[in-house]
XYZ file of N, CA and C in Angstrom:
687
model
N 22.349 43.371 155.237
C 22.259 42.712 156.540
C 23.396 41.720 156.729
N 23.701 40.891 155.499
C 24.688 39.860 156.061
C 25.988 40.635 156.436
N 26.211 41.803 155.856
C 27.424 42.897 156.131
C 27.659 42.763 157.764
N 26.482 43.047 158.213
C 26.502 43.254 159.171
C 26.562 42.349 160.664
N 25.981 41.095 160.053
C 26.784 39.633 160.501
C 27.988 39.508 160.702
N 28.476 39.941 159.344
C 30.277 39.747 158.748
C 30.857 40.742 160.055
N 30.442 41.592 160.324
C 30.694 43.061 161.723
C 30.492 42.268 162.676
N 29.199 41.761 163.087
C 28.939 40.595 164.952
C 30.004 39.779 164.806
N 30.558 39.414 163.557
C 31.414 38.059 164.132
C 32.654 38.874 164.371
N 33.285 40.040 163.482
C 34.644 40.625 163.760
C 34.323 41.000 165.295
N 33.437 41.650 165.543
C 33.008 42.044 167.000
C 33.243 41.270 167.789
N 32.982 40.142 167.398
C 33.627 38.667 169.265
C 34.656 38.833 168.622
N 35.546 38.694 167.763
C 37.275 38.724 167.408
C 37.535 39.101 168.525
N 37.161 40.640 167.791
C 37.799 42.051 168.763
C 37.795 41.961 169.792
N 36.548 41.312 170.571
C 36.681 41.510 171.955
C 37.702 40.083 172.554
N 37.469 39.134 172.005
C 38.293 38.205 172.602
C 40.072 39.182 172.637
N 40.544 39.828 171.374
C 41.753 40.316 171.413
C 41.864 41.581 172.028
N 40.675 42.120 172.841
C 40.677 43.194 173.630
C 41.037 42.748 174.847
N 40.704 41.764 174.902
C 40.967 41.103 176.728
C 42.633 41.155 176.947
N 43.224 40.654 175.917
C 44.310 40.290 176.084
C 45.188 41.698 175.737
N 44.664 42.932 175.885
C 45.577 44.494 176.231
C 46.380 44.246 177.411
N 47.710 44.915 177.020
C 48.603 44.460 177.982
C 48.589 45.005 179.403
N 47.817 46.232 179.435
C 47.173 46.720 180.940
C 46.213 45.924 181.674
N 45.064 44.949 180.727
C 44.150 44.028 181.166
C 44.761 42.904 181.808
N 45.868 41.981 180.850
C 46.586 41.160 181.454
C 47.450 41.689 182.304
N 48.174 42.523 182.523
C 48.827 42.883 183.834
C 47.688 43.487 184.941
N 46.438 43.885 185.020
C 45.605 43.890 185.708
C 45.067 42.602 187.089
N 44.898 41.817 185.674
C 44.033 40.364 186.036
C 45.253 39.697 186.232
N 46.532 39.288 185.845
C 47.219 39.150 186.777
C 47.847 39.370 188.184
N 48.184 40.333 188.349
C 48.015 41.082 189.900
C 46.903 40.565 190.934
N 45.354 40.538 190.098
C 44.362 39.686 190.930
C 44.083 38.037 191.202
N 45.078 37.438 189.974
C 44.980 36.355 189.989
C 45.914 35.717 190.692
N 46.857 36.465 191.410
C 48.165 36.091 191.994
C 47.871 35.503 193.442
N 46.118 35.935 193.614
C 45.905 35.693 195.061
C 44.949 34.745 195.265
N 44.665 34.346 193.972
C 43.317 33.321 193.964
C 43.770 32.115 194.417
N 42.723 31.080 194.490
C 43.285 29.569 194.807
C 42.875 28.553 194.934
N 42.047 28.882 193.579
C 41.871 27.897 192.632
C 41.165 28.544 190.777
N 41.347 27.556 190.197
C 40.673 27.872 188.797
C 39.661 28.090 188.450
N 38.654 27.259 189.216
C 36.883 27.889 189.458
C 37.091 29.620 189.679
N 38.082 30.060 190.787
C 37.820 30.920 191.039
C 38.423 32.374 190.184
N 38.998 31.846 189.548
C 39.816 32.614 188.159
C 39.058 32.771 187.332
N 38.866 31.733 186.820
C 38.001 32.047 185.572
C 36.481 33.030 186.055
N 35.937 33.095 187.245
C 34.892 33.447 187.608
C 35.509 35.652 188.248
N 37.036 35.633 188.231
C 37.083 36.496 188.185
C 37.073 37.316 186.998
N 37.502 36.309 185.762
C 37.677 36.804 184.365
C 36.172 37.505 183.856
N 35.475 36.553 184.402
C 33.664 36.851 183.895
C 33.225 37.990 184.536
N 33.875 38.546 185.725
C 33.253 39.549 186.418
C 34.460 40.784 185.596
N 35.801 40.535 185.437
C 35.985 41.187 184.707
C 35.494 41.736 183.328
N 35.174 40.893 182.801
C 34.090 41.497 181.327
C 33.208 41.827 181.580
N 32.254 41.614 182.306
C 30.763 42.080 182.762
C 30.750 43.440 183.435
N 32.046 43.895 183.816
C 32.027 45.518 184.430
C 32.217 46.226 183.005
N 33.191 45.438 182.403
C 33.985 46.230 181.044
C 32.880 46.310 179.884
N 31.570 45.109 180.027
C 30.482 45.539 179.022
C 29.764 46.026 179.736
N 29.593 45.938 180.661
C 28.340 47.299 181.370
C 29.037 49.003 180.653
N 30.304 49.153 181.250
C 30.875 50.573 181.124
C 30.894 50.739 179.716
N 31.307 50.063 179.007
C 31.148 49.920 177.628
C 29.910 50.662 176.641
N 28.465 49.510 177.465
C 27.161 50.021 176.606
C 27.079 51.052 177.527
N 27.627 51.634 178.635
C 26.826 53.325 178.844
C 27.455 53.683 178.306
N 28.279 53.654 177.907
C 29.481 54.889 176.953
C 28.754 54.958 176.136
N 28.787 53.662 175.078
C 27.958 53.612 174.349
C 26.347 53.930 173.992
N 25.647 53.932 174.687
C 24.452 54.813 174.802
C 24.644 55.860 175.002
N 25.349 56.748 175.722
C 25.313 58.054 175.721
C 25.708 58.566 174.034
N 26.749 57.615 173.514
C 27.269 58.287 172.135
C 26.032 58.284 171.452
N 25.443 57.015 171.291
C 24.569 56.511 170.223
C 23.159 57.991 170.196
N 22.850 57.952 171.549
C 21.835 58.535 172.086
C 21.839 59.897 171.657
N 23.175 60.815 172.167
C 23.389 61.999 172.149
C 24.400 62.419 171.076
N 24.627 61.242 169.978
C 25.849 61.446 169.191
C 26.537 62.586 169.364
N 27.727 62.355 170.887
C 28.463 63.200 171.417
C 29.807 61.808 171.813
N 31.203 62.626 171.820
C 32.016 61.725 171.606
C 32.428 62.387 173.295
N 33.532 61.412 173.524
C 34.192 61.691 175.246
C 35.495 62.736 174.977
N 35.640 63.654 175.624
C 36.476 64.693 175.494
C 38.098 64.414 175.570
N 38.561 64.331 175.316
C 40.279 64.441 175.091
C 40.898 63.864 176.860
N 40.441 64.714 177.662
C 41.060 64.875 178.752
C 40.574 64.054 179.321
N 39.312 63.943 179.508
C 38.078 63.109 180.118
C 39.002 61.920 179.744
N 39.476 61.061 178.967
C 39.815 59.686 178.079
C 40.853 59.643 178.556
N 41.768 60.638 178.776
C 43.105 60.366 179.466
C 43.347 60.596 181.073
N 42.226 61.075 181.422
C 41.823 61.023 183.061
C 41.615 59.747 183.307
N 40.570 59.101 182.391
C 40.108 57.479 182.882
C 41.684 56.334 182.736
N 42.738 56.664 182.059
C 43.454 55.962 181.285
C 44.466 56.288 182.381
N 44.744 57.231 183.169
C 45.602 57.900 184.425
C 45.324 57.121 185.652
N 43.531 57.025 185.578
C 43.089 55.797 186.650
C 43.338 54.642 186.425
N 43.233 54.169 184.783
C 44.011 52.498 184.834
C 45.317 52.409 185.771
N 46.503 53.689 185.200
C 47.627 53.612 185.751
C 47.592 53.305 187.158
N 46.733 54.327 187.810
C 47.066 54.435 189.522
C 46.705 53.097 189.837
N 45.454 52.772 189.173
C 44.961 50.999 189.783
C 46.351 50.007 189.369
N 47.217 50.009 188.452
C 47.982 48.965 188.260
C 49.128 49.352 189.383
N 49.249 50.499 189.806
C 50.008 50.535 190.622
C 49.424 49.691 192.022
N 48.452 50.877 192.344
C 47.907 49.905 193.862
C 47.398 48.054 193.647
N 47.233 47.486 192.862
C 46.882 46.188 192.492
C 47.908 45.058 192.793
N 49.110 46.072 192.195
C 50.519 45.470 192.578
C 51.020 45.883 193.954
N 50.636 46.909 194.775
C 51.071 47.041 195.902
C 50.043 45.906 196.624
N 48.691 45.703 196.308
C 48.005 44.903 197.186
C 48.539 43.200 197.323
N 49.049 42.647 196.236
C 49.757 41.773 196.058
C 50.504 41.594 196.717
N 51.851 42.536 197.065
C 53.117 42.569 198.284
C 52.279 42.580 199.850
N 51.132 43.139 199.892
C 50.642 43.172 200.843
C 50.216 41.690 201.235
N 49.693 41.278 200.369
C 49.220 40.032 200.739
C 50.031 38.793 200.718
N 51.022 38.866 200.270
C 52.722 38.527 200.594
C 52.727 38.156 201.928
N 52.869 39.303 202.536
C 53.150 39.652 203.887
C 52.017 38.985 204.791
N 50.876 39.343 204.591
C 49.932 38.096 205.267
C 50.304 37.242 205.109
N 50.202 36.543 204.320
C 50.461 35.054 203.701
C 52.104 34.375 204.398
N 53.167 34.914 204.435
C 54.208 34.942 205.369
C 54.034 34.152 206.831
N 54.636 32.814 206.299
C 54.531 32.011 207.691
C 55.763 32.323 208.509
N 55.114 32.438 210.003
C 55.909 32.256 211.271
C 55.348 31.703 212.040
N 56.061 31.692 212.722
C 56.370 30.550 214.132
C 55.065 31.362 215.325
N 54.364 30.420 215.777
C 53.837 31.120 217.249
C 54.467 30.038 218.279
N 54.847 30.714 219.347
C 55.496 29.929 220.266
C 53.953 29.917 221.450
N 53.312 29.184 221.979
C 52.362 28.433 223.463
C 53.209 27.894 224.269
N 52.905 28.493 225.613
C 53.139 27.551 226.701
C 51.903 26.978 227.368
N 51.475 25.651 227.213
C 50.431 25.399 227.810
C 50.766 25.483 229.234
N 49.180 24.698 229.994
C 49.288 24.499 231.446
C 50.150 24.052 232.364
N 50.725 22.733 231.624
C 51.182 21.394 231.832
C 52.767 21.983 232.027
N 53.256 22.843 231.630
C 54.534 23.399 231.131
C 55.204 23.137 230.199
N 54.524 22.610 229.098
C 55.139 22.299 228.110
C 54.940 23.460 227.150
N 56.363 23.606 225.916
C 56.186 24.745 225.494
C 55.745 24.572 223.821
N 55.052 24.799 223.089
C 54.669 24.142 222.048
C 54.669 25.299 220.716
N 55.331 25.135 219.400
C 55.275 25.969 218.657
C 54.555 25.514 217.370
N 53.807 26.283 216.482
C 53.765 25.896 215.375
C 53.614 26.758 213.949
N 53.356 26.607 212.906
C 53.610 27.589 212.091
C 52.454 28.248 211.554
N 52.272 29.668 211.344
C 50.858 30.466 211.048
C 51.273 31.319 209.950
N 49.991 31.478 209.297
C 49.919 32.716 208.064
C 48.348 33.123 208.496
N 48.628 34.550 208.040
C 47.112 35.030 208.086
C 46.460 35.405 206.851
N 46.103 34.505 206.302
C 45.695 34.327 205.041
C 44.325 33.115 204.529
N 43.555 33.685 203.438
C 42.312 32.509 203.655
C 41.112 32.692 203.983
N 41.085 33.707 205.009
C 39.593 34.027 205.503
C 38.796 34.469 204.835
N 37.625 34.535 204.595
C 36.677 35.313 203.277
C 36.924 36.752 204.078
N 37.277 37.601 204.795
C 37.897 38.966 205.081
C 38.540 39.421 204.188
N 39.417 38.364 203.550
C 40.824 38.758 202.788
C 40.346 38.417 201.071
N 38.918 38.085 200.794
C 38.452 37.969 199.414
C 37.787 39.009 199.045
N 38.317 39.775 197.987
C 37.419 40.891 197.134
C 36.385 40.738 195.924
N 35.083 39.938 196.478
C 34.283 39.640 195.286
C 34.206 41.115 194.115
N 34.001 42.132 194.276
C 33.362 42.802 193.152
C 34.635 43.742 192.789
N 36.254 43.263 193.496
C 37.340 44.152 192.557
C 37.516 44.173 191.396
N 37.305 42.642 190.810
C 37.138 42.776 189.226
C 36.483 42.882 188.451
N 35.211 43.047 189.269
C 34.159 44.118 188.263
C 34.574 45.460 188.027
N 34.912 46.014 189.489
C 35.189 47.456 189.673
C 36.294 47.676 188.549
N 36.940 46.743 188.268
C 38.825 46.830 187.272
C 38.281 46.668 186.144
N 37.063 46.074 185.913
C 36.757 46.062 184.687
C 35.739 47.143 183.331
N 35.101 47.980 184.962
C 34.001 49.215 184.469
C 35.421 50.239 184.367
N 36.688 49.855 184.889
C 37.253 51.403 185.092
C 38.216 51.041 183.518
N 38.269 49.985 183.216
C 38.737 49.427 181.970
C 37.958 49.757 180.511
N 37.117 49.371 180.807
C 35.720 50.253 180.088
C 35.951 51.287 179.814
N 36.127 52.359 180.792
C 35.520 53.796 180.721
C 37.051 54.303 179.931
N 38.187 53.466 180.073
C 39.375 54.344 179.547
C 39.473 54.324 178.422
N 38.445 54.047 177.915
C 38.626 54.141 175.975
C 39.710 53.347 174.967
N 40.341 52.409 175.697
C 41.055 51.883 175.158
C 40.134 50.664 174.546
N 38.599 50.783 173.984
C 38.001 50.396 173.141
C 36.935 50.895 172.049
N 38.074 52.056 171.947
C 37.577 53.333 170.672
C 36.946 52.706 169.420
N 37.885 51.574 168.943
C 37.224 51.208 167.858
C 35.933 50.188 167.762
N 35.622 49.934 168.752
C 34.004 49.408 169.561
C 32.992 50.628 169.305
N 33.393 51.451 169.955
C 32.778 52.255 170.158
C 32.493 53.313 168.679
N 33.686 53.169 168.214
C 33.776 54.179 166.669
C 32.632 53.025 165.569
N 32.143 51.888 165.646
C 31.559 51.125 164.789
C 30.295 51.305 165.319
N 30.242 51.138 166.389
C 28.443 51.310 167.124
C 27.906 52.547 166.746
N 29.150 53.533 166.715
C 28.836 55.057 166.097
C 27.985 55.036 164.790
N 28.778 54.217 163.775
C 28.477 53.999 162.805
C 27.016 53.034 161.797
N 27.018 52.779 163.143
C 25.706 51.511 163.122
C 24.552 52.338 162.428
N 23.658 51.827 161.271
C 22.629 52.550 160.952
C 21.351 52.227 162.026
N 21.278 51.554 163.170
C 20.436 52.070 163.944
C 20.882 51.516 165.433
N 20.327 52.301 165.978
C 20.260 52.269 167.785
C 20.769 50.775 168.231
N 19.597 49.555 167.886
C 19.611 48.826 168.156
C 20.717 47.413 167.029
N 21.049 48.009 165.976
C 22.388 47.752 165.852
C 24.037 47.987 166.715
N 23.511 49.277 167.001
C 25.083 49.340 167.743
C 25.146 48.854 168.795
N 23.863 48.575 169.485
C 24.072 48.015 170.746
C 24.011 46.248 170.787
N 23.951 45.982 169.649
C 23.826 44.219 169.186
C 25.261 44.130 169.517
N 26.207 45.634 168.190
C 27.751 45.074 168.566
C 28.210 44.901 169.805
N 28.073 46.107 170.750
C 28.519 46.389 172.176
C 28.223 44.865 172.473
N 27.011 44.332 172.485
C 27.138 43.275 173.452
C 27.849 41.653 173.012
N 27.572 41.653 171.287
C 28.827 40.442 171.013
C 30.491 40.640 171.322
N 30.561 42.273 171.727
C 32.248 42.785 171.678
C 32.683 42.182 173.103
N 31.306 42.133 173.675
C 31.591 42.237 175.078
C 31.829 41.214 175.367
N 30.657 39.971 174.884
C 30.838 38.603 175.174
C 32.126 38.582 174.885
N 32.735 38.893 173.434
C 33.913 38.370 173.152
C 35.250 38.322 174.250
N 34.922 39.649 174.832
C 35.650 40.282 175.982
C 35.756 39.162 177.479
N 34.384 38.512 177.571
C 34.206 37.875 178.596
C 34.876 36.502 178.304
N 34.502 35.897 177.306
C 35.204 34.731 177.152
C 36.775 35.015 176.442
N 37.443 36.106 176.417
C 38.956 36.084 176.539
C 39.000 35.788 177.618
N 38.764 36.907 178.288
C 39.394 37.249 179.432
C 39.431 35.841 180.855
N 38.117 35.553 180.590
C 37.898 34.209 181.235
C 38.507 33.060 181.162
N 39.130 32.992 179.546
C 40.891 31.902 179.394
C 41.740 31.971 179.590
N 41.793 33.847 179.509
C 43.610 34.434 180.081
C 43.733 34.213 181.354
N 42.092 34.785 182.459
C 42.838 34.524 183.770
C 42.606 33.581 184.312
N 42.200 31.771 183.732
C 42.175 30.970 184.363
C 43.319 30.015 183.946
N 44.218 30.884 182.847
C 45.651 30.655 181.992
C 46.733 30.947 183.174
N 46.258 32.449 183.737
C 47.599 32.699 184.688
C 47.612 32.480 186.012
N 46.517 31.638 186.069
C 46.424 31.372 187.310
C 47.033 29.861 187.900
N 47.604 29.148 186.404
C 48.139 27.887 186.718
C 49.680 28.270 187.173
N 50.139 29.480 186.811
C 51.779 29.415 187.640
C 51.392 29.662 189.308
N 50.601 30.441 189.565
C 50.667 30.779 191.018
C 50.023 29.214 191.608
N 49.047 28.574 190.845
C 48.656 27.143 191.504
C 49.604 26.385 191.729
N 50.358 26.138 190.289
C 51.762 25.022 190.657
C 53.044 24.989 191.333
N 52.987 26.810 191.901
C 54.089 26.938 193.034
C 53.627 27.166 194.362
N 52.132 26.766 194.560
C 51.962 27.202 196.116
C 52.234 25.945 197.224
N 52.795 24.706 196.599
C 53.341 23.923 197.343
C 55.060 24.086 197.868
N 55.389 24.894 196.730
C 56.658 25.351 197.553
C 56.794 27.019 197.710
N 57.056 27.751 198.951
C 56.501 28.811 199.316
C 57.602 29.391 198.575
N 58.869 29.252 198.268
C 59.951 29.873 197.877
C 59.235 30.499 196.148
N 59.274 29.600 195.779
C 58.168 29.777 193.992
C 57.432 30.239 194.173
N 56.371 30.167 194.789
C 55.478 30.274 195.054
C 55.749 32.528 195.161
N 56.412 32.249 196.069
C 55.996 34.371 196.728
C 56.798 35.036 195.538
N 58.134 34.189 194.820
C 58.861 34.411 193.504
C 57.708 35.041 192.796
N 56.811 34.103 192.498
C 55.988 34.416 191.228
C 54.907 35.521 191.477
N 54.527 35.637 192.504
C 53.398 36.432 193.285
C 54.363 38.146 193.460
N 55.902 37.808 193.799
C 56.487 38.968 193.685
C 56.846 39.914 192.281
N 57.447 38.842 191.256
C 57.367 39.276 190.080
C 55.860 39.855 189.244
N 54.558 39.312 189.759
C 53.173 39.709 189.431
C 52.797 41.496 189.917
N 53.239 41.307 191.409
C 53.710 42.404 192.168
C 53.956 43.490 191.895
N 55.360 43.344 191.203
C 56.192 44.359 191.088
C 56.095 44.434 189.537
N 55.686 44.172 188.740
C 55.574 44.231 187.081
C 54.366 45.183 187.177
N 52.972 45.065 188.076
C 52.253 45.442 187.598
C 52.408 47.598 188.237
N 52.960 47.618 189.512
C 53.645 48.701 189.470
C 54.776 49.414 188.902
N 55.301 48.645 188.340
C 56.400 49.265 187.389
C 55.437 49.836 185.777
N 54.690 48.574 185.386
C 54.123 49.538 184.467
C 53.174 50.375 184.803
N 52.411 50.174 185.540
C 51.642 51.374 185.690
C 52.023 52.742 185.998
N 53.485 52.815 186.860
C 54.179 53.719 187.152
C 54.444 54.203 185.482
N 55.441 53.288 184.711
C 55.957 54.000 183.730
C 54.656 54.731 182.396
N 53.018 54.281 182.593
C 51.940 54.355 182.059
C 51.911 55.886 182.733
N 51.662 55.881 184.114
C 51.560 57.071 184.739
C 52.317 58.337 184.075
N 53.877 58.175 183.993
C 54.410 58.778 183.404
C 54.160 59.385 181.880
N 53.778 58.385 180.737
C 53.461 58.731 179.674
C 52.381 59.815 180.055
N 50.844 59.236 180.629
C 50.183 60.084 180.690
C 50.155 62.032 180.898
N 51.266 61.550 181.985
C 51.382 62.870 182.562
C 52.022 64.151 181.590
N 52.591 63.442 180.896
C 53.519 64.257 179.324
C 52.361 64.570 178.639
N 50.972 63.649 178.685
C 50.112 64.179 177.346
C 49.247 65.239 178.149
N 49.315 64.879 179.234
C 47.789 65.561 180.372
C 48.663 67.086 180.218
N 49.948 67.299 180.907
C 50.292 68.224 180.971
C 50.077 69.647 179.835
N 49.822 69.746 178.580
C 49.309 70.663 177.666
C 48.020 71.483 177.712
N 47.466 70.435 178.924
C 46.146 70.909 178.888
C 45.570 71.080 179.870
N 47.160 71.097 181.077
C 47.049 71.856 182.119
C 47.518 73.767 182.401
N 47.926 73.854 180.715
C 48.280 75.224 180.621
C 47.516 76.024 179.752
């Protein structure tokens, strides 16, 4: 039994150093580029782990349950969807750029006077996505890029062992992830007083997270392709 202690505690390790996969942090960056404030970061980080241990223990129950593993293709289908999401994540970012983009409205009141002042359309709870980083975080889950979670729960001599790990892996997962993105959320805070820094940093978040996902896309498509013939 204490073995198996010695396993719950590597298990929060793991998950705290699962958060920090470089698709997760370029993920939760991209989302954190739009937040605005730290309450609200860190509260995306928590919804990020809480999709990624939900998707997690069904994986995991189905293995445990049906000791049946996820198919080759199936794992690199889900891992094709990380890609496409880091792409669109980073396009939503430029998008919201562009909202956020102050100009001028010119009024002529009654009186004839002509009066201008400066607008962004940005701010409204319209423009807040409560459950995207859950959704980023079940699709994070499902891509298997937490095999060796899953390869130990396998191993668990009972049911309700493997699912003890799943859920300390997960916590571990939640409280990374919950430091990383209330970590990257202090560059986009400390440049939104000057807009120049400020869209800099939001552009580089932007465009990093479509470039890798693009060049992710690519890998994939080299492995998918064998087993399209």
């Amino acid at each position: 039994m204490s073995t198996w202690w010695s396993i719950y505690l590597l298990g929060l390790v793991l998950g705290v150093k699962h958060a920090l996969d470089a698709d997760h942090v370029l993920a939760v960056t991209a989302m954190a580029a739009e937040t605005k404030s730290v309450r609200r970061s860190w509260q995306l980080g928590l919804r990020w782990g809480l999709g990624h241990t939900l998707a997690l223990m069904t994986v995991g129950i189905l293995l445990l349950a049906f000791r049946v593993t996820m198919p080759v293709v199936l794992a690199l289908l889900f891992e094709y969807a990380v890609a496409a999401m880091l792409v669109w994540l980073g396009v939503n970012v430029l998008r919201t750029m562009r909202r956020e983009r102050l100009h001028v409205h010119a009024h002529v009141h009654d009186h004839g006077v002509r009066h201008v002042h400066w607008h962004a359309h940005a701010g409204s709870p319209a423009h807040a996505h409560q459950h995207r980083s859950f959704l980023v975080g079940m699709l994070h889950g499902l891509a298997g890029s937490a095999a060796l979670a899953l390869l130990v729960m396998a191993s668990a001599p009972t049911f309700g062992q493997g699912m003890l790990f799943a859920g300390v892996f997960g916590a571990g997962s939640i409280l990374g992830m919950m430091a990383v993105s209330s970590a990257l959320t202090v560059p986009f805070l400390l440049t939104q007083r000057f807009d120049r820094a400020h869209r800099a940093v939001q552009l580089s978040a932007g465009c990093l997270s479509i470039v890798m996902g693009g060049l992710l896309a690519a890998e994939l498509t080299a492995k998918l392709l064998p087993f399209a013939f």
